[in-house]
Structures are given as C-alpha cells and as structure tokens.
Amino acid sequence: MKTVGRREWALLAIILVYSFLPTFGGLLRVIELGGGPAIVPENPRALADPLPIVLHILSSFLFCTVGALQFLPSVRRHYPAMHRAAGRMIAAAGCVSALTGFWMTHFFAFSDELQGFLLYWTRIVLSLWMVGLIAWAVIAIRSRNVLGHSAAMLRAYAIGQGASTQTVLGIGWVVVVGTEPLGLLRDGMMVFSWGLNLLIAELLIRTMFAPRTLLA
C-alpha cells in the first residue's frame, strides 16, 4: 500500500499491538482446545463448552485487527473495494463477538469475584448495543449516510476494544499493587475501561465529524 503514509502505518501498528494484548492468551486457548499443548491455566468453562469461547476469541481478533484498517483514510480513499470487503467481514465478526459474549455472560457460571451484578449487566447491555450499532452502520452506509456509518462503527469498535483497555489497566494494577483486582474492584475496572473507550470514541466523533451527524 504505497499510498499509506508513515503516520497511518504507525497508527495501524499501535492499534494492532493494542488489540493483540488480550487475544494472545485467547489464541493460546484455541490452540489448546484444538489439541495443542496446555500453555495457559486450565479453564473449566472452556473445557465444558468450548464452542462459544473459540468463536468469541477468533471473531474478536478479526474485528479488532482487520477493523483497524478501516480507520485509515488512505485505505478508504484508494482501496474502496478492499474497504467494503473488510467491512462485511468485520460486521459479521463483530456480531459474532458480541453475541457469544452475551451468551457466555448469561449462561456461564462465574464466581462473584470474577463477575458481579454490575459487570453482568454492563456486559449484557454492551453486547446488545454493539450488535445494534453494527446493524445501524450497515443500514446507514446502504443509505449513503457515510458519517453516520462511521460514527456507529467507531462506537462499536470502542466496545469491542474493551478487553484491550481492561488488559492494560489490569496489568498496570498488578504491577503497582501486586495483586489481581477481584470482586467489585474488578467489576469497576472493567466497566471503567469500556467507559473510557466510549468517551474517546465520542471525542473523536466530535472532532472528525460535523455536529449534524452526532445524532445519526
């Protein structure tokens, strides 16, 4: 892609590294469930019902990594066919990621230390909202509402990248405090991560898009 500038390559590299942090352990889990060596700690939920976990890991990885390309202006401008093909892929991947997340949140058994009332309902609401945003983005682009499409996908991407921010904050907490956050503290940190991502998304939308598109 000779038309992509250095700044865009740098942005893409940062997003890809940021996206890879939470999925690295998940990809190791997929390898394990596929018959590979057990590298990560055993997870009874993964062993008992691996399908939604595998689908969630792979679809989230696609949504966050391939989705990073969609935000590069040069790609959208000079490679519209690739942008459209990638868009269809990440729309499907994003819906699978959100719906499998919804499924695991509701049907998997978590201890109160790993998922309390606050985190449960936040996950439920954000999963459904993410699907709704992607659906609206598809409707918007078919109506040639490019700015509404872009805003909806940016919000959905912010939700999908929640695990990345949670991983960074979790690692930072362990380094500073020395213990893993659990219970209400863990719930609060997880919810804060999504809130931070969505705040950044709204700031970007207000910076890049005309005010008339904010309610689209």
mmCIF file with all atom_site columns, N, CA, C and O in Angstrom, residues 93-134:
data_model
loop_
_atom_site.group_PDB
_atom_site.id
_atom_site.type_symbol
_atom_site.label_atom_id
_atom_site.label_alt_id
_atom_site.label_comp_id
_atom_site.label_asym_id
_atom_site.label_entity_id
_atom_site.label_seq_id
_atom_site.pdbx_PDB_ins_code
_atom_site.Cartn_x
_atom_site.Cartn_y
_atom_site.Cartn_z
_atom_site.occupancy
_atom_site.B_iso_or_equiv
_atom_site.pdbx_formal_charge
_atom_site.auth_seq_id
_atom_site.auth_comp_id
_atom_site.auth_asym_id
_atom_site.auth_atom_id
_atom_site.pdbx_PDB_model_num
ATOM 1   N N  . ALA A 1 93  ? -18.028 -10.448 12.029 1.00 0.00 ? 93  ALA A N  1
ATOM 2   C CA . ALA A 1 93  ? -17.193 -10.826 13.170 1.00 0.00 ? 93  ALA A CA 1
ATOM 3   C C  . ALA A 1 93  ? -17.612 -10.088 14.430 1.00 0.00 ? 93  ALA A C  1
ATOM 4   O O  . ALA A 1 93  ? -17.651 -10.666 15.529 1.00 0.00 ? 93  ALA A O  1
ATOM 5   N N  . GLY A 1 94  ? -17.940 -8.803  14.287 1.00 0.00 ? 94  GLY A N  1
ATOM 6   C CA . GLY A 1 94  ? -18.365 -8.032  15.442 1.00 0.00 ? 94  GLY A CA 1
ATOM 7   C C  . GLY A 1 94  ? -19.650 -8.549  16.054 1.00 0.00 ? 94  GLY A C  1
ATOM 8   O O  . GLY A 1 94  ? -19.790 -8.612  17.279 1.00 0.00 ? 94  GLY A O  1
ATOM 9   N N  . CYS A 1 95  ? -20.599 -8.946  15.204 1.00 0.00 ? 95  CYS A N  1
ATOM 10  C CA . CYS A 1 95  ? -21.859 -9.503  15.710 1.00 0.00 ? 95  CYS A CA 1
ATOM 11  C C  . CYS A 1 95  ? -21.628 -10.831 16.417 1.00 0.00 ? 95  CYS A C  1
ATOM 12  O O  . CYS A 1 95  ? -22.214 -11.094 17.477 1.00 0.00 ? 95  CYS A O  1
ATOM 13  N N  . VAL A 1 96  ? -20.772 -11.684 15.841 1.00 0.00 ? 96  VAL A N  1
ATOM 14  C CA . VAL A 1 96  ? -20.461 -12.968 16.480 1.00 0.00 ? 96  VAL A CA 1
ATOM 15  C C  . VAL A 1 96  ? -19.778 -12.731 17.827 1.00 0.00 ? 96  VAL A C  1
ATOM 16  O O  . VAL A 1 96  ? -20.091 -13.366 18.835 1.00 0.00 ? 96  VAL A O  1
ATOM 17  N N  . SER A 1 97  ? -18.836 -11.791 17.864 1.00 0.00 ? 97  SER A N  1
ATOM 18  C CA . SER A 1 97  ? -18.141 -11.475 19.110 1.00 0.00 ? 97  SER A CA 1
ATOM 19  C C  . SER A 1 97  ? -19.114 -11.001 20.179 1.00 0.00 ? 97  SER A C  1
ATOM 20  O O  . SER A 1 97  ? -19.067 -11.456 21.328 1.00 0.00 ? 97  SER A O  1
ATOM 21  N N  . ALA A 1 98  ? -20.007 -10.085 19.810 1.00 0.00 ? 98  ALA A N  1
ATOM 22  C CA . ALA A 1 98  ? -20.954 -9.539  20.779 1.00 0.00 ? 98  ALA A CA 1
ATOM 23  C C  . ALA A 1 98  ? -21.948 -10.597 21.258 1.00 0.00 ? 98  ALA A C  1
ATOM 24  O O  . ALA A 1 98  ? -22.236 -10.696 22.458 1.00 0.00 ? 98  ALA A O  1
ATOM 25  N N  . LEU A 1 99  ? -22.465 -11.402 20.331 1.00 0.00 ? 99  LEU A N  1
ATOM 26  C CA . LEU A 1 99  ? -23.484 -12.396 20.704 1.00 0.00 ? 99  LEU A CA 1
ATOM 27  C C  . LEU A 1 99  ? -22.897 -13.543 21.508 1.00 0.00 ? 99  LEU A C  1
ATOM 28  O O  . LEU A 1 99  ? -23.544 -14.050 22.430 1.00 0.00 ? 99  LEU A O  1
ATOM 29  N N  . THR A 1 100 ? -21.677 -13.966 21.184 1.00 0.00 ? 100 THR A N  1
ATOM 30  C CA . THR A 1 100 ? -21.042 -15.003 22.012 1.00 0.00 ? 100 THR A CA 1
ATOM 31  C C  . THR A 1 100 ? -20.689 -14.445 23.389 1.00 0.00 ? 100 THR A C  1
ATOM 32  O O  . THR A 1 100 ? -20.762 -15.150 24.398 1.00 0.00 ? 100 THR A O  1
ATOM 33  N N  . GLY A 1 101 ? -20.311 -13.148 23.433 1.00 0.00 ? 101 GLY A N  1
ATOM 34  C CA . GLY A 1 101 ? -20.076 -12.525 24.727 1.00 0.00 ? 101 GLY A CA 1
ATOM 35  C C  . GLY A 1 101 ? -21.348 -12.491 25.562 1.00 0.00 ? 101 GLY A C  1
ATOM 36  O O  . GLY A 1 101 ? -21.322 -12.765 26.769 1.00 0.00 ? 101 GLY A O  1
ATOM 37  N N  . PHE A 1 102 ? -22.463 -12.174 24.918 1.00 0.00 ? 102 PHE A N  1
ATOM 38  C CA . PHE A 1 102 ? -23.766 -12.184 25.594 1.00 0.00 ? 102 PHE A CA 1
ATOM 39  C C  . PHE A 1 102 ? -24.079 -13.585 26.116 1.00 0.00 ? 102 PHE A C  1
ATOM 40  O O  . PHE A 1 102 ? -24.494 -13.757 27.268 1.00 0.00 ? 102 PHE A O  1
ATOM 41  N N  . TRP A 1 103 ? -23.864 -14.587 25.266 1.00 0.00 ? 103 TRP A N  1
ATOM 42  C CA . TRP A 1 103 ? -24.155 -15.970 25.636 1.00 0.00 ? 103 TRP A CA 1
ATOM 43  C C  . TRP A 1 103 ? -23.334 -16.400 26.853 1.00 0.00 ? 103 TRP A C  1
ATOM 44  O O  . TRP A 1 103 ? -23.872 -16.950 27.816 1.00 0.00 ? 103 TRP A O  1
ATOM 45  N N  . MET A 1 104 ? -22.028 -16.142 26.817 1.00 0.00 ? 104 MET A N  1
ATOM 46  C CA . MET A 1 104 ? -21.169 -16.569 27.912 1.00 0.00 ? 104 MET A CA 1
ATOM 47  C C  . MET A 1 104 ? -21.484 -15.820 29.200 1.00 0.00 ? 104 MET A C  1
ATOM 48  O O  . MET A 1 104 ? -21.458 -16.395 30.290 1.00 0.00 ? 104 MET A O  1
ATOM 49  N N  . THR A 1 105 ? -21.815 -14.532 29.080 1.00 0.00 ? 105 THR A N  1
ATOM 50  C CA . THR A 1 105 ? -22.155 -13.747 30.263 1.00 0.00 ? 105 THR A CA 1
ATOM 51  C C  . THR A 1 105 ? -23.372 -14.311 30.965 1.00 0.00 ? 105 THR A C  1
ATOM 52  O O  . THR A 1 105 ? -23.413 -14.425 32.198 1.00 0.00 ? 105 THR A O  1
ATOM 53  N N  . HIS A 1 106 ? -24.384 -14.698 30.185 1.00 0.00 ? 106 HIS A N  1
ATOM 54  C CA . HIS A 1 106 ? -25.642 -15.148 30.781 1.00 0.00 ? 106 HIS A CA 1
ATOM 55  C C  . HIS A 1 106 ? -25.626 -16.621 31.192 1.00 0.00 ? 106 HIS A C  1
ATOM 56  O O  . HIS A 1 106 ? -26.167 -16.973 32.245 1.00 0.00 ? 106 HIS A O  1
ATOM 57  N N  . PHE A 1 107 ? -24.986 -17.482 30.400 1.00 0.00 ? 107 PHE A N  1
ATOM 58  C CA . PHE A 1 107 ? -25.109 -18.918 30.635 1.00 0.00 ? 107 PHE A CA 1
ATOM 59  C C  . PHE A 1 107 ? -23.916 -19.541 31.362 1.00 0.00 ? 107 PHE A C  1
ATOM 60  O O  . PHE A 1 107 ? -24.062 -20.616 31.943 1.00 0.00 ? 107 PHE A O  1
ATOM 61  N N  . PHE A 1 108 ? -22.760 -18.909 31.336 1.00 0.00 ? 108 PHE A N  1
ATOM 62  C CA . PHE A 1 108 ? -21.623 -19.456 32.061 1.00 0.00 ? 108 PHE A CA 1
ATOM 63  C C  . PHE A 1 108 ? -21.718 -19.065 33.538 1.00 0.00 ? 108 PHE A C  1
ATOM 64  O O  . PHE A 1 108 ? -22.207 -17.989 33.875 1.00 0.00 ? 108 PHE A O  1
ATOM 65  N N  . ALA A 1 109 ? -21.241 -19.943 34.394 1.00 0.00 ? 109 ALA A N  1
ATOM 66  C CA . ALA A 1 109 ? -21.250 -19.679 35.839 1.00 0.00 ? 109 ALA A CA 1
ATOM 67  C C  . ALA A 1 109 ? -19.936 -19.003 36.237 1.00 0.00 ? 109 ALA A C  1
ATOM 68  O O  . ALA A 1 109 ? -18.863 -19.547 36.017 1.00 0.00 ? 109 ALA A O  1
ATOM 69  N N  . PHE A 1 110 ? -20.054 -17.805 36.824 1.00 0.00 ? 110 PHE A N  1
ATOM 70  C CA . PHE A 1 110 ? -18.890 -17.067 37.308 1.00 0.00 ? 110 PHE A CA 1
ATOM 71  C C  . PHE A 1 110 ? -19.029 -16.859 38.812 1.00 0.00 ? 110 PHE A C  1
ATOM 72  O O  . PHE A 1 110 ? -20.136 -16.637 39.321 1.00 0.00 ? 110 PHE A O  1
ATOM 73  N N  . SER A 1 111 ? -17.923 -16.893 39.506 1.00 0.00 ? 111 SER A N  1
ATOM 74  C CA . SER A 1 111 ? -17.935 -16.543 40.920 1.00 0.00 ? 111 SER A CA 1
ATOM 75  C C  . SER A 1 111 ? -18.124 -15.039 41.052 1.00 0.00 ? 111 SER A C  1
ATOM 76  O O  . SER A 1 111 ? -17.877 -14.272 40.103 1.00 0.00 ? 111 SER A O  1
ATOM 77  N N  . ASP A 1 112 ? -18.553 -14.588 42.237 1.00 0.00 ? 112 ASP A N  1
ATOM 78  C CA . ASP A 1 112 ? -18.740 -13.159 42.466 1.00 0.00 ? 112 ASP A CA 1
ATOM 79  C C  . ASP A 1 112 ? -17.432 -12.394 42.341 1.00 0.00 ? 112 ASP A C  1
ATOM 80  O O  . ASP A 1 112 ? -17.434 -11.193 42.036 1.00 0.00 ? 112 ASP A O  1
ATOM 81  N N  . GLU A 1 113 ? -16.317 -13.073 42.546 1.00 0.00 ? 113 GLU A N  1
ATOM 82  C CA . GLU A 1 113 ? -15.018 -12.412 42.411 1.00 0.00 ? 113 GLU A CA 1
ATOM 83  C C  . GLU A 1 113 ? -14.706 -12.046 40.961 1.00 0.00 ? 113 GLU A C  1
ATOM 84  O O  . GLU A 1 113 ? -13.989 -11.087 40.687 1.00 0.00 ? 113 GLU A O  1
ATOM 85  N N  . LEU A 1 114 ? -15.261 -12.838 40.011 1.00 0.00 ? 114 LEU A N  1
ATOM 86  C CA . LEU A 1 114 ? -14.972 -12.618 38.590 1.00 0.00 ? 114 LEU A CA 1
ATOM 87  C C  . LEU A 1 114 ? -16.074 -11.856 37.863 1.00 0.00 ? 114 LEU A C  1
ATOM 88  O O  . LEU A 1 114 ? -15.808 -11.226 36.839 1.00 0.00 ? 114 LEU A O  1
ATOM 89  N N  . GLN A 1 115 ? -17.302 -11.940 38.365 1.00 0.00 ? 115 GLN A N  1
ATOM 90  C CA . GLN A 1 115 ? -18.402 -11.203 37.715 1.00 0.00 ? 115 GLN A CA 1
ATOM 91  C C  . GLN A 1 115 ? -19.525 -10.978 38.701 1.00 0.00 ? 115 GLN A C  1
ATOM 92  O O  . GLN A 1 115 ? -20.232 -11.914 39.076 1.00 0.00 ? 115 GLN A O  1
ATOM 93  N N  . GLY A 1 116 ? -19.681 -9.725  39.085 1.00 0.00 ? 116 GLY A N  1
ATOM 94  C CA . GLY A 1 116 ? -20.774 -9.358  39.959 1.00 0.00 ? 116 GLY A CA 1
ATOM 95  C C  . GLY A 1 116 ? -21.936 -8.776  39.183 1.00 0.00 ? 116 GLY A C  1
ATOM 96  O O  . GLY A 1 116 ? -21.979 -8.800  37.939 1.00 0.00 ? 116 GLY A O  1
ATOM 97  N N  . PHE A 1 117 ? -22.901 -8.220  39.924 1.00 0.00 ? 117 PHE A N  1
ATOM 98  C CA . PHE A 1 117 ? -24.118 -7.655  39.325 1.00 0.00 ? 117 PHE A CA 1
ATOM 99  C C  . PHE A 1 117 ? -23.780 -6.558  38.323 1.00 0.00 ? 117 PHE A C  1
ATOM 100 O O  . PHE A 1 117 ? -24.327 -6.519  37.225 1.00 0.00 ? 117 PHE A O  1
ATOM 101 N N  . LEU A 1 118 ? -22.874 -5.654  38.692 1.00 0.00 ? 118 LEU A N  1
ATOM 102 C CA . LEU A 1 118 ? -22.509 -4.527  37.827 1.00 0.00 ? 118 LEU A CA 1
ATOM 103 C C  . LEU A 1 118 ? -21.911 -4.994  36.510 1.00 0.00 ? 118 LEU A C  1
ATOM 104 O O  . LEU A 1 118 ? -22.316 -4.539  35.425 1.00 0.00 ? 118 LEU A O  1
ATOM 105 N N  . LEU A 1 119 ? -20.951 -5.901  36.570 1.00 0.00 ? 119 LEU A N  1
ATOM 106 C CA . LEU A 1 119 ? -20.286 -6.363  35.353 1.00 0.00 ? 119 LEU A CA 1
ATOM 107 C C  . LEU A 1 119 ? -21.232 -7.186  34.490 1.00 0.00 ? 119 LEU A C  1
ATOM 108 O O  . LEU A 1 119 ? -21.205 -7.082  33.253 1.00 0.00 ? 119 LEU A O  1
ATOM 109 N N  . TYR A 1 120 ? -22.076 -8.002  35.137 1.00 0.00 ? 120 TYR A N  1
ATOM 110 C CA . TYR A 1 120 ? -23.032 -8.818  34.374 1.00 0.00 ? 120 TYR A CA 1
ATOM 111 C C  . TYR A 1 120 ? -23.920 -7.937  33.498 1.00 0.00 ? 120 TYR A C  1
ATOM 112 O O  . TYR A 1 120 ? -24.024 -8.159  32.279 1.00 0.00 ? 120 TYR A O  1
ATOM 113 N N  . TRP A 1 121 ? -24.550 -6.933  34.100 1.00 0.00 ? 121 TRP A N  1
ATOM 114 C CA . TRP A 1 121 ? -25.492 -6.114  33.329 1.00 0.00 ? 121 TRP A CA 1
ATOM 115 C C  . TRP A 1 121 ? -24.783 -5.197  32.338 1.00 0.00 ? 121 TRP A C  1
ATOM 116 O O  . TRP A 1 121 ? -25.328 -4.907  31.257 1.00 0.00 ? 121 TRP A O  1
ATOM 117 N N  . THR A 1 122 ? -23.584 -4.785  32.674 1.00 0.00 ? 122 THR A N  1
ATOM 118 C CA . THR A 1 122 ? -22.818 -3.980  31.712 1.00 0.00 ? 122 THR A CA 1
ATOM 119 C C  . THR A 1 122 ? -22.500 -4.803  30.476 1.00 0.00 ? 122 THR A C  1
ATOM 120 O O  . THR A 1 122 ? -22.636 -4.321  29.339 1.00 0.00 ? 122 THR A O  1
ATOM 121 N N  . ARG A 1 123 ? -22.075 -6.039  30.672 1.00 0.00 ? 123 ARG A N  1
ATOM 122 C CA . ARG A 1 123 ? -21.772 -6.919  29.542 1.00 0.00 ? 123 ARG A CA 1
ATOM 123 C C  . ARG A 1 123 ? -23.016 -7.192  28.704 1.00 0.00 ? 123 ARG A C  1
ATOM 124 O O  . ARG A 1 123 ? -22.963 -7.193  27.471 1.00 0.00 ? 123 ARG A O  1
ATOM 125 N N  . ILE A 1 124 ? -24.142 -7.429  29.353 1.00 0.00 ? 124 ILE A N  1
ATOM 126 C CA . ILE A 1 124 ? -25.392 -7.707  28.636 1.00 0.00 ? 124 ILE A CA 1
ATOM 127 C C  . ILE A 1 124 ? -25.783 -6.510  27.776 1.00 0.00 ? 124 ILE A C  1
ATOM 128 O O  . ILE A 1 124 ? -26.073 -6.634  26.569 1.00 0.00 ? 124 ILE A O  1
ATOM 129 N N  . VAL A 1 125 ? -25.790 -5.327  28.377 1.00 0.00 ? 125 VAL A N  1
ATOM 130 C CA . VAL A 1 125 ? -26.208 -4.117  27.663 1.00 0.00 ? 125 VAL A CA 1
ATOM 131 C C  . VAL A 1 125 ? -25.251 -3.796  26.519 1.00 0.00 ? 125 VAL A C  1
ATOM 132 O O  . VAL A 1 125 ? -25.673 -3.511  25.383 1.00 0.00 ? 125 VAL A O  1
ATOM 133 N N  . LEU A 1 126 ? -23.942 -3.859  26.776 1.00 0.00 ? 126 LEU A N  1
ATOM 134 C CA . LEU A 1 126 ? -22.976 -3.500  25.740 1.00 0.00 ? 126 LEU A CA 1
ATOM 135 C C  . LEU A 1 126 ? -22.966 -4.500  24.586 1.00 0.00 ? 126 LEU A C  1
ATOM 136 O O  . LEU A 1 126 ? -22.753 -4.119  23.430 1.00 0.00 ? 126 LEU A O  1
ATOM 137 N N  . SER A 1 127 ? -23.185 -5.778  24.889 1.00 0.00 ? 127 SER A N  1
ATOM 138 C CA . SER A 1 127 ? -23.245 -6.783  23.823 1.00 0.00 ? 127 SER A CA 1
ATOM 139 C C  . SER A 1 127 ? -24.382 -6.472  22.855 1.00 0.00 ? 127 SER A C  1
ATOM 140 O O  . SER A 1 127 ? -24.200 -6.482  21.630 1.00 0.00 ? 127 SER A O  1
ATOM 141 N N  . LEU A 1 128 ? -25.557 -6.196  23.408 1.00 0.00 ? 128 LEU A N  1
ATOM 142 C CA . LEU A 1 128 ? -26.715 -5.898  22.563 1.00 0.00 ? 128 LEU A CA 1
ATOM 143 C C  . LEU A 1 128 ? -26.543 -4.559  21.847 1.00 0.00 ? 128 LEU A C  1
ATOM 144 O O  . LEU A 1 128 ? -26.931 -4.415  20.680 1.00 0.00 ? 128 LEU A O  1
ATOM 145 N N  . TRP A 1 129 ? -25.956 -3.589  22.538 1.00 0.00 ? 129 TRP A N  1
ATOM 146 C CA . TRP A 1 129 ? -25.729 -2.278  21.928 1.00 0.00 ? 129 TRP A CA 1
ATOM 147 C C  . TRP A 1 129 ? -24.742 -2.384  20.772 1.00 0.00 ? 129 TRP A C  1
ATOM 148 O O  . TRP A 1 129 ? -24.918 -1.738  19.731 1.00 0.00 ? 129 TRP A O  1
ATOM 149 N N  . MET A 1 130 ? -23.724 -3.215  20.926 1.00 0.00 ? 130 MET A N  1
ATOM 150 C CA . MET A 1 130 ? -22.734 -3.389  19.868 1.00 0.00 ? 130 MET A CA 1
ATOM 151 C C  . MET A 1 130 ? -23.379 -3.967  18.608 1.00 0.00 ? 130 MET A C  1
ATOM 152 O O  . MET A 1 130 ? -23.120 -3.505  17.494 1.00 0.00 ? 130 MET A O  1
ATOM 153 N N  . VAL A 1 131 ? -24.237 -4.959  18.777 1.00 0.00 ? 131 VAL A N  1
ATOM 154 C CA . VAL A 1 131 ? -24.948 -5.520  17.628 1.00 0.00 ? 131 VAL A CA 1
ATOM 155 C C  . VAL A 1 131 ? -25.832 -4.461  16.985 1.00 0.00 ? 131 VAL A C  1
ATOM 156 O O  . VAL A 1 131 ? -25.887 -4.329  15.754 1.00 0.00 ? 131 VAL A O  1
ATOM 157 N N  . GLY A 1 132 ? -26.523 -3.677  17.819 1.00 0.00 ? 132 GLY A N  1
ATOM 158 C CA . GLY A 1 132 ? -27.376 -2.624  17.292 1.00 0.00 ? 132 GLY A CA 1
ATOM 159 C C  . GLY A 1 132 ? -26.595 -1.566  16.521 1.00 0.00 ? 132 GLY A C  1
ATOM 160 O O  . GLY A 1 132 ? -27.039 -1.091  15.471 1.00 0.00 ? 132 GLY A O  1
ATOM 161 N N  . LEU A 1 133 ? -25.423 -1.201  17.023 1.00 0.00 ? 133 LEU A N  1
ATOM 162 C CA . LEU A 1 133 ? -24.588 -0.211  16.336 1.00 0.00 ? 133 LEU A CA 1
ATOM 163 C C  . LEU A 1 133 ? -24.117 -0.726  14.983 1.00 0.00 ? 133 LEU A C  1
ATOM 164 O O  . LEU A 1 133 ? -24.110 0.014   13.987 1.00 0.00 ? 133 LEU A O  1
ATOM 165 N N  . ILE A 1 134 ? -23.715 -1.992  14.936 1.00 0.00 ? 134 ILE A N  1
ATOM 166 C CA . ILE A 1 134 ? -23.257 -2.566  13.674 1.00 0.00 ? 134 ILE A CA 1
ATOM 167 C C  . ILE A 1 134 ? -24.414 -2.638  12.672 1.00 0.00 ? 134 ILE A C  1
ATOM 168 O O  . ILE A 1 134 ? -24.250 -2.325  11.490 1.00 0.00 ? 134 ILE A O  1
#
